[in-house]
Amino acid sequence: MSENPYDYENRTGIRLISWQDFHGLCKGLTRAIASYEPEIVLPVGRAGHYPGTLIAQMMQVELYPIRLSRRVKDIVVYQRPQWIIEPTPVVQGRRVLVVDEICSTGETIAMVTEKIEALGADAVRSAVLYAHTKGVSVPDYVGLISDALLMNPW
């Protein structure tokens, strides 16, 4: 990992996100995703559970949470994300939507996509609430592009 995505000193300001902002971003993502018609939503925990749950609810599709992280007790200890809760085999033959809170480098989304494809998903797309400019090309759907330190309402 050449750049530390958790180096907050290099952020371009601070942007406060309200619950209303959060809901609007999820609603916009849901509209953009609609034509894909996902059958399953896999929210990436922890913070991806918030948008993933709302998007799954709005789209009326099944939700199967997953988790991978570089952190232990909120401290970055791994260079690469480590699997904590892997995807369920129920993804086989289905159109899957991976939802995460933010895409900094794209490494997490790439790892999840690879795992889901290996399990035989029919199609995989990804959505994030936010993407930094260096990671914006990775997800299929992005709610907001910003290099600011984003402060979620939760």
Short mmCIF file of C-alpha atoms in Angstrom, two decimals:
data_model
loop_
_atom_site.label_atom_id
_atom_site.label_comp_id
_atom_site.label_asym_id
_atom_site.label_seq_id
_atom_site.Cartn_x
_atom_site.Cartn_y
_atom_site.Cartn_z
CA MET A 1 0.00 0.00 0.00
CA SER A 2 1.83 3.06 -1.24
CA GLU A 3 -0.42 5.63 0.36
CA ASN A 4 -2.02 5.47 3.79
CA PRO A 5 -5.75 6.06 3.18
CA TYR A 6 -6.08 6.93 6.86
CA ASP A 7 -3.65 9.87 6.69
CA TYR A 8 -6.20 12.52 7.59
CA GLU A 9 -3.66 15.35 7.49
CA ASN A 10 -3.81 15.28 3.69
CA ARG A 11 -7.56 15.77 3.49
CA THR A 12 -8.90 18.87 1.76
CA GLY A 13 -10.96 20.26 4.61
CA ILE A 14 -13.80 18.75 6.58
CA ARG A 15 -17.29 18.04 5.27
CA LEU A 16 -20.10 17.34 7.71
CA ILE A 17 -22.71 14.88 6.43
CA SER A 18 -26.19 15.16 7.96
CA TRP A 19 -28.75 12.37 8.15
CA GLN A 20 -30.67 14.24 5.45
CA ASP A 21 -27.53 14.25 3.23
CA PHE A 22 -27.07 10.54 3.91
CA HIS A 23 -30.65 9.74 2.96
CA GLY A 24 -30.41 11.83 -0.21
CA LEU A 25 -27.19 10.11 -1.29
CA CYS A 26 -28.73 6.66 -0.72
CA LYS A 27 -31.86 7.64 -2.61
CA GLY A 28 -29.77 8.90 -5.54
CA LEU A 29 -27.69 5.73 -5.55
CA THR A 30 -30.84 3.61 -5.48
CA ARG A 31 -32.17 5.40 -8.56
CA ALA A 32 -28.86 4.93 -10.39
CA ILE A 33 -28.68 1.24 -9.44
CA ALA A 34 -32.34 0.45 -10.28
CA SER A 35 -31.74 -0.65 -13.88
CA TYR A 36 -29.16 -3.21 -12.70
CA GLU A 37 -31.90 -4.90 -10.63
CA PRO A 38 -29.70 -6.50 -7.95
CA GLU A 39 -31.08 -9.57 -6.24
CA ILE A 40 -28.78 -9.36 -3.22
CA VAL A 41 -27.07 -6.49 -1.40
CA LEU A 42 -23.83 -7.18 0.46
CA PRO A 43 -23.01 -4.23 2.73
CA VAL A 44 -19.37 -4.07 3.79
CA GLY A 45 -19.13 -3.63 7.55
CA ARG A 46 -18.86 -1.62 9.55
CA ALA A 47 -19.80 1.70 7.94
CA GLY A 48 -21.14 0.16 4.73
CA HIS A 49 -23.96 -1.38 6.76
CA TYR A 50 -25.65 2.02 7.01
CA PRO A 51 -26.05 2.73 3.28
CA GLY A 52 -26.31 -0.96 2.38
CA THR A 53 -29.26 -1.51 4.68
CA LEU A 54 -31.11 1.58 3.46
CA ILE A 55 -30.46 0.80 -0.21
CA ALA A 56 -31.59 -2.83 0.23
CA GLN A 57 -34.73 -1.60 1.98
CA MET A 58 -35.45 0.95 -0.77
CA MET A 59 -34.90 -1.70 -3.47
CA GLN A 60 -36.75 -4.42 -1.52
CA VAL A 61 -33.96 -6.98 -1.95
CA GLU A 62 -32.25 -9.39 0.43
CA LEU A 63 -29.34 -8.24 2.56
CA TYR A 64 -26.33 -10.37 3.58
CA PRO A 65 -23.76 -8.35 5.57
CA ILE A 66 -20.04 -9.03 5.14
CA ARG A 67 -17.03 -7.59 6.90
CA LEU A 68 -13.39 -7.04 6.19
CA SER A 69 -11.09 -4.47 7.72
CA ARG A 70 -7.56 -3.29 8.25
CA ARG A 71 -8.51 -2.33 11.80
CA VAL A 72 -8.63 -4.02 15.19
CA LYS A 73 -10.38 -2.01 17.91
CA ASP A 74 -10.47 0.91 15.45
CA ILE A 75 -6.67 0.97 15.00
CA VAL A 76 -5.16 0.19 11.58
CA VAL A 77 -2.98 -2.90 12.11
CA TYR A 78 -3.04 -4.64 8.71
CA GLN A 79 -1.69 -3.39 5.40
CA ARG A 80 -4.43 -5.27 3.51
CA PRO A 81 -8.04 -5.76 4.63
CA GLN A 82 -8.65 -9.04 6.45
CA TRP A 83 -11.83 -11.09 6.10
CA ILE A 84 -13.95 -11.22 9.25
CA ILE A 85 -17.33 -12.25 7.76
CA GLU A 86 -17.13 -13.71 4.26
CA PRO A 87 -19.91 -13.65 1.64
CA THR A 88 -22.55 -16.36 1.74
CA PRO A 89 -22.68 -18.98 -1.05
CA VAL A 90 -26.24 -17.78 -1.75
CA VAL A 91 -24.65 -15.25 -4.15
CA GLN A 92 -24.17 -18.04 -6.71
CA GLY A 93 -26.12 -17.31 -9.88
CA ARG A 94 -27.38 -13.95 -8.58
CA ARG A 95 -26.90 -10.28 -9.45
CA VAL A 96 -25.05 -8.89 -6.44
CA LEU A 97 -24.58 -5.32 -5.31
CA VAL A 98 -21.69 -4.60 -2.92
CA VAL A 99 -22.22 -1.44 -0.86
CA ASP A 100 -19.54 0.32 1.14
CA GLU A 101 -19.29 3.70 2.80
CA ILE A 102 -16.18 4.99 1.04
CA CYS A 103 -13.68 4.04 -1.64
CA SER A 104 -10.19 5.38 -1.00
CA THR A 105 -7.96 3.01 -2.96
CA GLY A 106 -10.47 0.43 -4.22
CA GLU A 107 -8.69 -2.47 -2.53
CA THR A 108 -11.66 -3.52 -0.40
CA ILE A 109 -14.12 -3.49 -3.30
CA ALA A 110 -11.66 -5.45 -5.46
CA MET A 111 -11.25 -8.10 -2.75
CA VAL A 112 -15.00 -8.45 -2.27
CA THR A 113 -15.70 -8.59 -6.01
CA GLU A 114 -13.06 -11.28 -6.50
CA LYS A 115 -14.51 -13.39 -3.68
CA ILE A 116 -18.10 -13.04 -4.96
CA GLU A 117 -17.10 -13.92 -8.51
CA ALA A 118 -15.28 -16.99 -7.18
CA LEU A 119 -18.53 -18.03 -5.46
CA GLY A 120 -20.27 -17.95 -8.85
CA ALA A 121 -22.27 -14.72 -8.77
CA ASP A 122 -23.98 -14.03 -12.09
CA ALA A 123 -22.95 -10.34 -11.96
CA VAL A 124 -21.32 -8.03 -9.41
CA ARG A 125 -21.50 -4.26 -9.17
CA SER A 126 -20.48 -1.92 -6.39
CA ALA A 127 -21.78 1.29 -4.89
CA VAL A 128 -20.26 3.67 -2.34
CA LEU A 129 -21.58 6.73 -0.57
CA TYR A 130 -18.26 8.50 -1.13
CA ALA A 131 -15.11 8.12 -3.18
CA HIS A 132 -11.83 9.95 -2.97
CA THR A 133 -10.50 11.13 -6.32
CA LYS A 134 -7.88 8.33 -6.35
CA GLY A 135 -10.56 5.65 -5.91
CA VAL A 136 -13.42 7.10 -7.94
CA SER A 137 -12.90 4.81 -10.95
CA VAL A 138 -13.32 1.59 -8.92
CA PRO A 139 -17.00 1.50 -7.84
CA ASP A 140 -19.78 1.34 -10.42
CA TYR A 141 -21.88 3.90 -8.51
CA VAL A 142 -20.68 6.82 -6.36
CA GLY A 143 -22.85 9.15 -4.31
CA LEU A 144 -20.28 11.91 -3.66
CA ILE A 145 -16.68 12.49 -4.76
CA SER A 146 -14.59 14.33 -2.17
CA ASP A 147 -11.10 14.39 -0.74
CA ALA A 148 -12.35 16.10 2.42
CA LEU A 149 -12.48 14.37 5.78
CA LEU A 150 -16.12 13.24 5.72
CA MET A 151 -17.86 13.28 9.06
CA ASN A 152 -20.87 10.95 9.03
CA PRO A 153 -23.89 11.57 11.26
CA TRP A 154 -23.28 8.32 13.08
#
